């Protein structure tokens, strides 16, 4: 085949997508009236959705729902009925605030740890113990001490973003090539200038990689955190739609969560590219 | 430190005196110490080009780091221009064994980083102009905006030299600047360095492995014995005229006497120096000075 690899990949993606949608549609067995075979009591529980069709929506229904959301993302009809754009906005805002605070703490602190072998060793056990803790385990503690569910979810985002950035910054700073530091030393460059013009650019790719990992984790965690604390956000939306038994909306939300996660990752990968240097 | 480039970097303040220098490192296994070198004495006069020759691992880089102020000696002192060296100085520029360019900066950026360090109050346009002069000097005109990764090995070394020269140091310290290059590139860089240094009467201390490089560039060649416990074996004065070039130097009658003397040292004497060391004539404070010529190939002329 003479088409460029890129074009062939796009074609294959489209084919796979339609194959998947087809399989989905077929596996639902639409029109055979699956409710007929259902345990009558269960069918009664499922209510209207069970009448004549499976509760599981097909790809076309989901597509239409996604389209509806895109056409009117920001409507607000009371606490339990807000547009998906508003809910996503809440989640993004919380992630950005928690992540921003984590950057403000982790990068300077990581810098200090990386510069001082003593701190590096002294703080290592704490970091190693804290890093594998699921951020949601902090939630009760946060709710108890902060007593505000929104700030608590921001705190959880902060705590899960902090560790990858802290370890990556410390590692990046500690492994700056000795010869670059020697160049700065022979030129009698001050500490401040060395930190900003030698160490920071040298460690920047490692620091940015830490940020990219952090933002990915933060976006994973916010959905779960909002399911726990409720009120607003895309996590709450998913949970609410599950309670409404609107699987269509749950699937639509999954799609949007994935899209936003991808966009966040693309932003950071773009920023990483800006600071990456080749030797 | 003045805030404008000075005209003549070479003056009496460029005299280097190394006295009783020793460097010891804790040995990796026991509590015993490893003495890299000890009782090193020599002087470099202003405007002199001095090469240091010795086998790998004898402590040449260690010695250069002490001269630069990047490392502290276990014993002894280095005196530059009447003052003891404690720490680095902008008066002594270093060209590192592995170019050590910042890969995120361009050629201009790397040079400007050094210039800004020396003259922090210099305006942007002046910095640019000053850097350009030295980039032109090493024949890198046109590559100002390239990053080191876009340059060849020889070009990178030239940026390292331009960066060192741009701060107009009193003394240049070069650690095998050309050893990683092919013979052709090395030759042309030697020519460039030679013409730059004789123009500016730069005081230079350079480590090399290459005998012909030393004969071409050096006024004085310091021979260091094998480590551990390396010493200065001898100081060889270059008896070839200073207007020598790479193409004509081996036609001079003194070329082979000097060259053979150096080879003899590297092949035999550097290892068996312990015997010479124990002879009553050897004084580490005044190592023998030889100037091999066609008439007297290996005679000791004086003691430093
Ligand atoms: N920080 C250090 N700790 C312990 N030993 C060291 C240290 N630095 C250098 N050495 C030892 O000192 C000796 C001299 O090293 P140096 O790098 O000065 O050699 P060199 O003469 O420059 O060699 P080459 O020609 O290969 O560059 C070596 O045996 C090395 O192992
Ligand atoms: Mg060396």
Coordinates of C-alpha atoms and ligand atoms in Angstrom, one line a residue:
Chain A
X1 CA 0.0 0.0 0.0
X2 CA 1.4 3.4 -0.9
X3 CA -0.6 5.6 1.5
X4 CA 1.4 7.1 4.3
X5 CA 1.3 5.4 7.6
X6 CA -0.7 8.2 9.2
X7 CA -3.5 7.9 6.7
X8 CA -3.6 4.2 7.0
X9 CA -3.8 4.5 10.8
X10 CA -6.7 6.9 10.5
X11 CA -8.6 4.6 8.2
X12 CA -8.0 1.7 10.5
X13 CA -9.2 3.8 13.5
X14 CA -12.5 4.6 11.7
X15 CA -13.0 1.0 10.7
X16 CA -12.4 -0.3 14.2
X17 CA -14.8 2.3 15.6
X18 CA -17.6 1.2 13.3
X19 CA -16.9 -2.4 13.9
X20 CA -17.1 -1.8 17.7
X21 CA -20.4 0.2 17.3
X22 CA -21.8 -2.6 15.1
X23 CA -20.9 -5.3 17.6
X24 CA -22.4 -3.2 20.4
X25 CA -25.6 -2.7 18.5
X26 CA -25.9 -6.4 17.5
X27 CA -25.1 -7.7 21.0
X28 CA -28.0 -5.8 22.4
X29 CA -30.4 -7.8 20.4
X30 CA -32.7 -4.8 19.8
X31 CA -36.3 -5.5 18.9
X32 CA -36.4 -9.0 20.2
X33 CA -38.0 -7.7 23.3
X34 CA -35.6 -8.8 25.9
X35 CA -38.0 -7.7 28.7
X36 CA -40.2 -10.5 27.8
X37 CA -37.7 -13.0 29.0
X38 CA -37.1 -11.0 32.2
X39 CA -38.1 -12.0 35.6
X40 CA -41.4 -10.1 36.0
X41 CA -40.4 -8.7 39.4
X42 CA -37.1 -7.4 38.1
X43 CA -38.8 -5.9 35.0
X44 CA -41.2 -4.1 37.4
X45 CA -38.2 -2.7 39.3
X46 CA -36.6 -1.5 36.1
X47 CA -39.7 0.4 35.3
X48 CA -40.3 2.1 31.9
X49 CA -36.8 1.5 30.6
X50 CA -37.4 -2.2 30.6
X51 CA -40.5 -2.1 28.5
X52 CA -39.8 -3.6 25.1
X53 CA -36.1 -2.9 25.0
X54 CA -33.0 -3.5 27.0
X55 CA -32.0 -0.9 29.5
X56 CA -28.6 -0.9 27.8
X57 CA -28.6 1.9 25.2
X58 CA -27.3 1.4 21.7
X59 CA -24.5 3.4 20.1
X60 CA -27.0 5.6 18.3
X61 CA -28.8 6.6 21.4
X62 CA -25.6 7.4 23.2
X63 CA -24.4 9.4 20.2
X64 CA -27.6 11.4 20.2
X65 CA -27.3 12.0 23.9
X66 CA -23.7 13.2 23.5
X67 CA -24.9 15.5 20.7
X68 CA -27.6 16.9 22.9
X69 CA -25.0 17.6 25.6
X70 CA -22.7 19.3 23.1
X71 CA -25.6 21.4 21.8
X72 CA -26.6 22.6 25.2
X73 CA -23.8 22.1 27.7
X74 CA -24.4 24.9 30.1
X75 CA -28.1 24.9 31.1
X76 CA -28.9 25.0 34.8
X77 CA -32.2 23.6 35.9
X78 CA -31.7 23.1 39.6
X79 CA -29.1 21.2 41.7
X80 CA -29.7 17.8 40.1
X81 CA -30.1 18.9 36.6
X82 CA -27.2 20.9 35.2
X83 CA -25.6 20.8 31.8
X84 CA -22.6 18.5 31.4
X85 CA -20.4 21.5 30.6
X86 CA -21.1 23.0 34.0
X87 CA -20.3 19.7 35.7
X88 CA -17.1 19.3 33.8
X89 CA -16.2 22.9 34.5
X90 CA -16.5 22.2 38.3
X91 CA -14.3 19.2 38.0
X92 CA -11.7 20.9 35.9
X93 CA -11.6 23.9 38.2
X94 CA -11.0 21.6 41.2
X95 CA -8.3 19.7 39.4
X96 CA -6.6 22.9 38.3
X97 CA -6.7 24.5 41.8
X98 CA -5.5 21.3 43.6
X99 CA -2.9 20.7 40.9
X100 CA -1.8 24.4 40.9
X101 CA -1.3 24.3 44.7
X102 CA 0.6 21.1 44.4
X103 CA 2.9 22.7 41.8
X104 CA 3.5 25.6 44.1
X105 CA 4.5 23.3 46.9
X106 CA 6.1 20.4 45.1
X107 CA 8.4 22.2 42.7
X108 CA 10.2 24.5 45.3
X109 CA 10.3 21.7 47.9
X110 CA 11.6 19.2 45.3
X111 CA 14.2 21.7 44.4
X112 CA 15.5 21.9 47.9
X113 CA 15.4 18.2 48.4
X114 CA 17.3 17.6 45.1
X115 CA 19.9 20.2 46.1
X116 CA 20.6 18.7 49.5
X117 CA 21.7 15.0 49.7
X118 CA 20.9 15.2 53.4
X119 CA 17.2 16.2 52.9
X120 CA 17.0 13.7 50.0
X121 CA 17.8 10.8 52.3
X122 CA 15.9 12.2 55.3
X123 CA 12.6 12.8 53.5
X124 CA 12.8 9.7 51.3
X125 CA 11.1 7.3 53.8
X126 CA 8.1 9.7 54.3
X127 CA 7.7 10.2 50.6
X128 CA 7.9 6.4 49.9
X129 CA 5.2 5.7 52.5
X130 CA 2.9 8.5 51.4
X131 CA 3.2 7.9 47.6
X132 CA 1.3 4.6 47.4
X133 CA -1.6 5.7 49.6
X134 CA -4.8 6.0 47.6
X135 CA -5.7 9.7 47.8
X136 CA -9.3 8.8 48.7
X137 CA -8.0 7.4 52.0
X138 CA -7.3 11.0 52.9
X139 CA -11.0 12.0 52.3
X140 CA -12.4 11.3 55.8
X141 CA -9.4 13.0 57.4
X142 CA -10.0 16.0 55.1
X143 CA -13.7 16.1 55.7
X144 CA -13.2 15.9 59.4
X145 CA -10.5 18.6 59.6
X146 CA -11.7 21.0 56.8
X147 CA -15.4 20.4 57.3
X148 CA -16.1 21.6 53.7
X149 CA -16.7 19.0 51.0
X150 CA -15.5 21.2 48.1
X151 CA -12.2 22.2 49.8
X152 CA -11.8 18.5 50.8
X153 CA -12.0 17.3 47.2
X154 CA -9.5 20.0 46.2
X155 CA -7.3 18.8 49.0
X156 CA -7.5 15.2 47.8
X157 CA -6.4 16.4 44.3
X158 CA -3.6 18.3 45.9
X159 CA -2.3 15.3 47.9
X160 CA -2.4 13.0 44.9
X161 CA -0.7 15.5 42.6
X162 CA 2.1 16.3 45.0
X163 CA 4.1 13.1 45.1
X164 CA 4.9 12.5 41.5
X165 CA 6.0 16.1 41.1
X166 CA 8.0 16.1 44.3
X167 CA 9.9 12.9 43.5
X168 CA 10.5 13.9 39.8
X169 CA 11.6 17.4 40.7
X170 CA 14.0 16.1 43.4
X171 CA 15.4 13.5 41.0
X172 CA 15.7 15.9 38.1
X173 CA 17.5 18.5 40.3
X174 CA 19.8 15.9 41.9
X175 CA 20.9 14.5 38.6
X176 CA 21.8 17.7 36.9
X177 CA 25.2 17.1 35.2
X178 CA 28.1 18.0 37.4
X179 CA 29.9 19.6 34.5
X180 CA 27.2 22.2 34.0
X181 CA 27.4 23.1 37.6
X182 CA 31.2 23.4 37.3
X183 CA 30.7 25.7 34.3
X184 CA 28.5 28.0 36.5
X185 CA 31.0 27.7 39.3
X186 CA 34.0 28.7 37.2
X187 CA 32.0 31.7 35.9
X188 CA 31.2 32.7 39.5
X189 CA 27.5 32.6 38.8
X190 CA 25.4 33.3 41.9
X191 CA 23.2 30.7 43.5
X192 CA 20.0 32.3 42.4
X193 CA 21.1 32.5 38.7
X194 CA 22.5 29.0 38.8
X195 CA 19.1 27.7 40.1
X196 CA 17.1 29.5 37.4
X197 CA 19.4 29.4 34.4
X198 CA 21.2 26.1 34.9
X199 CA 19.4 23.7 37.3
X200 CA 15.8 24.6 36.3
X201 CA 16.2 24.3 32.5
X202 CA 18.4 21.1 33.0
X203 CA 15.7 19.5 35.2
X204 CA 12.7 20.9 33.4
X205 CA 11.9 17.9 31.3
X206 CA 11.9 15.6 34.3
X207 CA 9.8 18.1 36.3
X208 CA 7.3 18.4 33.4
X209 CA 7.1 14.6 33.2
X210 CA 6.2 14.6 36.9
X211 CA 3.5 17.2 36.2
X212 CA 2.0 15.1 33.4
X213 CA 1.8 12.1 35.6
X214 CA 0.2 14.2 38.4
X215 CA -2.5 15.7 36.2
X216 CA -3.4 12.3 34.9
X217 CA -3.8 10.9 38.4
X218 CA -5.7 14.0 39.5
X219 CA -8.2 13.6 36.7
X220 CA -8.7 9.9 37.7
X221 CA -9.2 10.8 41.3
X222 CA -11.6 13.8 40.9
X223 CA -14.3 11.5 39.5
X224 CA -14.1 9.2 42.5
X225 CA -13.8 12.1 44.9
X226 CA -16.9 13.8 43.6
X227 CA -18.9 10.5 43.7
X228 CA -18.0 10.5 47.4
X229 CA -18.7 14.1 48.3
X230 CA -21.5 14.8 45.9
X231 CA -23.1 18.2 45.0
X232 CA -21.4 19.1 41.7
X233 CA -18.8 17.9 39.3
X234 CA -18.7 15.2 36.6
X235 CA -18.2 12.5 39.3
X236 CA -21.4 13.5 40.9
X237 CA -23.1 13.6 37.5
X238 CA -22.1 10.0 36.8
X239 CA -23.4 8.9 40.2
X240 CA -26.6 10.9 39.8
X241 CA -27.3 9.4 36.4
X242 CA -26.7 5.9 37.8
X243 CA -29.3 6.6 40.4
X244 CA -31.6 7.8 37.6
X245 CA -30.8 4.6 35.8
X246 CA -29.8 6.6 32.8
X247 CA -27.1 4.4 31.4
X248 CA -27.1 6.5 28.3
X249 CA -25.9 9.5 30.3
X250 CA -23.3 7.4 32.2
X251 CA -21.8 6.3 28.9
X252 CA -21.9 9.8 27.6
X253 CA -20.1 11.0 30.7
X254 CA -17.4 8.4 30.3
X255 CA -16.9 9.7 26.8
X256 CA -16.5 13.3 28.1
X257 CA -14.2 12.3 31.0
X258 CA -12.0 10.6 28.5
X259 CA -11.9 13.6 26.2
X260 CA -11.0 16.1 28.9
X261 CA -8.4 13.7 30.2
X262 CA -6.9 13.5 26.8
X263 CA -6.9 17.3 26.4
X264 CA -5.2 17.8 29.8
X265 CA -2.5 15.3 28.8
X266 CA -2.0 16.9 25.4
X267 CA -1.5 20.3 27.0
X268 CA 1.2 19.0 29.3
X269 CA 2.9 16.9 26.6
X270 CA 3.0 20.1 24.5
X271 CA 4.6 22.0 27.5
X272 CA 7.0 19.2 28.0
X273 CA 8.1 19.4 24.4
X274 CA 8.8 23.1 24.8
X275 CA 11.4 22.5 27.6
X276 CA 12.9 19.3 26.3
X277 CA 16.4 19.6 24.9
X278 CA 18.4 17.0 23.0
X279 CA 22.1 16.5 23.7
Chain B
X1 CA 36.4 43.4 38.3
X2 CA 35.7 46.2 35.9
X3 CA 32.6 46.4 33.8
X4 CA 34.1 46.6 30.4
X5 CA 36.5 44.3 28.5
X6 CA 40.1 45.0 29.3
X7 CA 42.6 45.4 26.6
X8 CA 45.5 43.3 27.7
X9 CA 44.6 40.2 29.7
X10 CA 48.2 39.1 30.1
X11 CA 50.1 40.7 32.9
X12 CA 52.1 39.8 36.0
X13 CA 48.9 38.8 37.7
X14 CA 48.8 35.8 35.4
X15 CA 51.8 34.1 37.0
X16 CA 50.9 30.7 38.4
X17 CA 53.0 29.2 41.2
X18 CA 52.2 25.7 42.3
X19 CA 53.9 24.8 45.6
X20 CA 54.1 21.4 47.3
X21 CA 50.7 20.4 45.9
X22 CA 49.3 17.0 46.9
X23 CA 46.0 15.4 46.4
X24 CA 44.8 12.3 48.4
X25 CA 41.5 10.5 48.2
X26 CA 40.1 8.0 50.7
X27 CA 40.7 4.6 49.2
X28 CA 37.6 2.7 48.2
X29 CA 38.3 -0.4 50.4
X30 CA 40.3 0.3 53.6
X31 CA 40.9 3.4 55.7
X32 CA 44.1 3.8 53.7
X33 CA 44.5 6.9 51.5
X34 CA 45.2 7.0 47.8
X35 CA 47.8 9.6 47.0
X36 CA 47.2 10.7 43.4
X37 CA 50.2 13.1 43.4
X38 CA 52.4 14.8 45.9
X39 CA 55.1 17.4 46.1
X40 CA 54.3 19.1 42.8
X41 CA 56.1 22.3 42.2
X42 CA 56.1 24.4 39.0
X43 CA 55.7 27.9 37.8
X44 CA 53.9 29.2 34.7
X45 CA 55.0 32.7 33.6
X46 CA 52.6 35.3 32.1
X47 CA 52.1 34.8 28.4
X48 CA 53.5 31.2 28.5
X49 CA 51.8 28.3 26.9
X50 CA 52.4 25.2 29.1
X51 CA 51.3 21.7 28.3
X52 CA 51.0 18.9 30.8
X53 CA 51.7 15.4 29.5
X54 CA 51.1 12.2 31.5
X55 CA 49.5 8.8 31.2
X56 CA 45.8 8.3 31.8
X57 CA 44.9 8.4 35.5
X58 CA 48.0 10.1 36.8
X59 CA 46.0 13.0 38.1
X60 CA 46.0 15.6 35.3
X61 CA 42.4 16.5 35.5
X62 CA 42.6 16.6 39.3
X63 CA 45.5 19.0 39.1
X64 CA 43.6 21.2 36.6
X65 CA 40.5 21.3 38.8
X66 CA 42.7 22.5 41.7
X67 CA 44.2 25.3 39.5
X68 CA 40.7 26.2 38.5
X69 CA 39.5 26.3 42.1
X70 CA 36.9 23.6 41.5
X71 CA 38.7 21.3 43.9
X72 CA 40.8 21.8 47.0
X73 CA 44.2 20.2 47.4
X74 CA 45.0 18.0 50.4
X75 CA 48.3 19.8 50.7
X76 CA 50.2 22.7 49.2
X77 CA 49.0 25.9 47.6
X78 CA 48.4 27.4 44.2
X79 CA 49.3 31.1 43.9
X80 CA 48.0 33.1 41.0
X81 CA 49.2 36.7 40.7
X82 CA 50.5 36.7 44.2
X83 CA 47.3 35.5 45.8
X84 CA 46.4 32.0 47.0
X85 CA 43.7 30.3 45.0
X86 CA 40.6 29.7 47.1
X87 CA 37.6 28.8 44.9
X88 CA 37.0 29.7 41.3
X89 CA 37.6 33.0 39.6
X90 CA 36.6 34.7 36.3
X91 CA 40.3 35.3 35.8
X92 CA 40.7 31.6 35.1
X93 CA 38.6 30.2 32.3
X94 CA 38.2 26.4 31.9
X95 CA 37.7 24.4 28.7
X96 CA 36.4 21.1 29.9
X97 CA 37.4 17.6 28.7
X98 CA 33.8 17.1 27.6
X99 CA 32.9 20.5 26.1
X100 CA 30.2 21.0 28.9
X101 CA 27.9 23.2 26.8
X102 CA 24.4 23.8 28.1
X103 CA 22.3 21.8 25.5
X104 CA 19.2 24.1 25.9
X105 CA 21.2 27.2 24.9
X106 CA 22.3 28.2 21.5
X107 CA 25.9 28.9 20.6
X108 CA 25.2 32.6 21.2
X109 CA 23.4 31.7 24.4
X110 CA 26.2 29.6 25.8
X111 CA 28.7 32.4 25.0
X112 CA 26.4 35.1 26.4
X113 CA 25.9 33.2 29.6
X114 CA 29.6 33.5 30.3
X115 CA 29.8 37.1 29.2
X116 CA 26.9 38.1 31.4
X117 CA 28.6 36.5 34.3
X118 CA 31.7 38.5 33.8
X119 CA 30.0 41.8 33.0
X120 CA 26.6 41.7 34.6
X121 CA 25.8 45.4 33.7
X122 CA 26.7 45.1 30.0
X123 CA 23.8 45.9 27.7
X124 CA 22.1 43.3 25.6
X125 CA 23.4 44.7 22.3
X126 CA 27.0 44.9 23.7
X127 CA 26.9 41.4 24.9
X128 CA 25.7 40.3 21.5
X129 CA 28.5 42.2 19.8
X130 CA 31.1 40.9 22.2
X131 CA 30.0 37.3 21.8
X132 CA 29.9 37.6 18.0
X133 CA 33.5 38.7 18.0
X134 CA 34.6 35.4 19.7
X135 CA 32.2 33.3 17.7
X136 CA 33.8 34.7 14.6
X137 CA 37.3 34.1 16.1
X138 CA 36.6 30.3 16.3
X139 CA 35.0 30.3 12.8
X140 CA 31.5 29.6 13.8
X141 CA 29.9 32.6 12.1
X142 CA 26.5 31.6 10.9
X143 CA 26.0 29.0 13.6
X144 CA 25.1 31.4 16.3
X145 CA 21.5 30.2 16.7
X146 CA 22.2 26.5 16.6
X147 CA 21.9 24.3 19.6
X148 CA 24.9 22.1 20.6
X149 CA 23.0 19.0 19.4
X150 CA 23.1 20.4 15.9
X151 CA 26.8 20.9 16.0
X152 CA 29.7 18.4 15.2
X153 CA 32.1 17.4 18.0
X154 CA 34.7 19.9 16.7
X155 CA 32.2 22.7 16.5
X156 CA 31.2 22.0 20.1
X157 CA 34.8 22.2 21.3
X158 CA 35.1 25.5 19.5
X159 CA 32.1 26.9 21.3
X160 CA 33.7 25.8 24.5
X161 CA 36.8 27.7 23.5
X162 CA 34.9 30.8 22.4
X163 CA 33.0 30.7 25.8
X164 CA 36.3 30.6 27.7
X165 CA 38.0 33.3 25.6
X166 CA 34.9 35.6 25.6
X167 CA 35.4 36.4 29.3
X168 CA 38.9 37.6 28.5
X169 CA 40.5 35.6 31.3
X170 CA 44.1 36.1 32.4
X171 CA 44.6 32.4 32.3
X172 CA 43.1 29.6 30.2
X173 CA 42.9 26.1 31.5
X174 CA 42.3 23.5 28.9
X175 CA 41.6 19.8 29.7
X176 CA 42.4 17.7 26.6
X177 CA 40.2 19.9 24.5
X178 CA 40.8 18.1 21.2
X179 CA 41.3 14.5 22.3
X180 CA 37.9 13.4 21.1
X181 CA 38.3 14.7 17.6
X182 CA 39.6 13.3 14.4
X183 CA 43.1 14.3 13.3
X184 CA 42.0 16.7 10.6
X185 CA 39.7 18.7 12.8
X186 CA 42.2 18.6 15.6
X187 CA 44.8 20.1 13.4
X188 CA 42.8 23.0 12.3
X189 CA 41.6 23.7 15.8
X190 CA 45.3 23.6 17.0
X191 CA 46.1 26.2 14.3
X192 CA 43.2 28.4 15.4
X193 CA 44.2 28.1 19.1
X194 CA 47.8 28.9 18.3
X195 CA 47.0 32.0 16.3
X196 CA 44.5 33.3 18.9
X197 CA 46.9 32.7 21.8
X198 CA 49.9 34.3 20.2
X199 CA 47.8 37.3 19.2
X200 CA 46.5 37.9 22.7
X201 CA 49.6 36.6 24.6
X202 CA 47.3 34.5 26.6
X203 CA 48.7 32.5 29.5
X204 CA 47.6 28.9 28.9
X205 CA 47.8 25.6 30.8
X206 CA 46.7 22.7 28.7
X207 CA 46.5 19.0 29.3
X208 CA 47.2 16.7 26.3
X209 CA 48.0 13.2 25.3
X210 CA 49.3 14.2 21.9
X211 CA 53.0 14.8 21.6
X212 CA 52.8 16.7 18.3
X213 CA 50.1 18.9 19.8
X214 CA 52.4 19.7 22.7
X215 CA 55.4 20.5 20.4
X216 CA 53.3 22.7 18.2
X217 CA 51.6 24.7 21.0
X218 CA 53.7 24.7 24.1
X219 CA 56.6 26.8 25.2
X220 CA 57.1 24.4 28.1
X221 CA 56.0 20.8 28.5
X222 CA 55.6 19.4 32.0
X223 CA 56.0 15.7 32.2
X224 CA 54.1 13.9 34.9
X225 CA 54.9 10.4 36.0
X226 CA 52.4 7.6 36.4
X227 CA 50.2 7.5 39.4
X228 CA 49.6 6.8 42.1
X229 CA 52.0 9.2 43.9
X230 CA 52.8 10.9 40.6
X231 CA 55.4 13.6 40.5
X232 CA 56.8 16.1 38.0
X233 CA 59.5 14.2 36.3
X234 CA 61.0 17.0 34.1
X235 CA 60.2 20.2 32.4
X236 CA 61.0 20.2 28.7
X237 CA 61.6 23.6 27.0
X238 CA 60.5 23.7 23.5
X239 CA 63.6 24.4 21.4
X240 CA 61.6 25.0 18.2
X241 CA 61.2 28.7 17.1
X242 CA 57.9 30.2 18.1
X243 CA 56.8 30.9 14.5
X244 CA 56.5 27.1 13.9
X245 CA 53.5 25.8 12.2
X246 CA 51.9 22.4 11.9
X247 CA 53.2 22.1 8.3
X248 CA 56.8 23.2 8.8
X249 CA 57.7 22.1 12.3
X250 CA 58.9 18.6 11.5
X251 CA 61.4 20.0 9.1
X252 CA 63.2 21.8 11.9
X253 CA 66.3 20.1 13.2
X254 CA 65.2 20.2 16.8
X255 CA 61.8 18.5 16.1
X256 CA 63.0 14.9 16.4
X257 CA 65.2 15.5 19.4
X258 CA 62.2 17.0 21.3
X259 CA 59.8 14.4 20.0
X260 CA 62.1 11.4 20.8
X261 CA 62.7 12.8 24.3
X262 CA 58.9 13.0 24.9
X263 CA 58.3 9.5 23.5
X264 CA 61.1 8.1 25.6
X265 CA 59.5 9.6 28.6
X266 CA 56.0 8.3 27.9
X267 CA 57.2 4.8 26.9
X268 CA 59.9 4.1 29.5
X269 CA 60.7 6.8 32.1
X270 CA 57.2 7.6 33.2
X271 CA 56.9 4.1 34.7
X272 CA 60.4 3.6 36.0
X273 CA 60.7 7.0 37.5
X274 CA 61.0 5.7 41.0
X275 CA 64.7 5.1 40.4
X276 CA 65.4 8.6 39.2
X277 CA 63.4 9.9 42.1
X278 CA 65.7 8.3 44.7
X279 CA 68.8 9.8 43.1
X280 CA 70.3 12.6 45.2
X281 CA 70.1 15.0 42.2
X282 CA 66.3 15.0 42.1
X283 CA 64.7 17.8 44.0
X284 CA 60.9 18.0 43.7
X285 CA 61.0 21.8 44.2
X286 CA 63.3 22.2 41.2
X287 CA 62.6 19.5 38.7
X288 CA 65.2 19.3 36.0
X289 CA 64.7 21.4 32.9
X290 CA 65.8 20.0 29.6
X291 CA 65.8 21.5 26.1
X292 CA 66.5 18.8 23.6
X293 CA 68.3 20.1 20.5
X294 CA 70.1 18.4 17.6
X295 CA 73.4 18.8 19.4
X296 CA 72.5 17.9 22.9
X297 CA 69.3 15.7 22.9
X298 CA 68.7 15.0 26.6
X299 CA 71.0 17.2 28.7
X300 CA 69.7 18.8 31.8
X301 CA 70.1 22.6 31.3
X302 CA 69.0 23.9 34.6
X303 CA 66.7 23.2 37.6
X304 CA 63.5 25.1 37.8
Ligands
LIG1 N1 36.8 12.3 43.7 C1 37.6 11.3 43.6 N2 37.6 10.3 44.5 C2 38.5 9.3 44.5 N3 39.4 9.2 43.5 C3 39.5 10.1 42.6 C4 38.6 11.2 42.5 N4 38.9 11.9 41.4 C5 39.9 11.3 40.8 N5 40.3 10.2 41.5 C6 41.4 9.3 41.1 O1 42.5 10.1 40.9 C7 43.2 9.6 39.8 C8 43.5 10.6 38.8 O2 42.3 11.0 38.1 P1 42.3 12.1 37.0 O3 40.9 12.2 36.5 O4 42.9 13.3 37.5 O5 43.2 11.4 35.8 P2 43.7 12.1 34.5 O6 45.2 12.1 34.5 O7 43.0 13.3 34.1 O8 43.3 10.9 33.5 P3 42.8 11.0 31.9 O9 44.0 11.3 31.1 O10 42.3 9.7 31.7 O11 41.8 12.1 31.9 C9 42.5 8.4 39.2 O12 43.1 7.2 39.7 C10 41.1 8.5 39.9 O13 40.6 7.3 40.2
LIG2 MG1 41.5 13.8 32.6

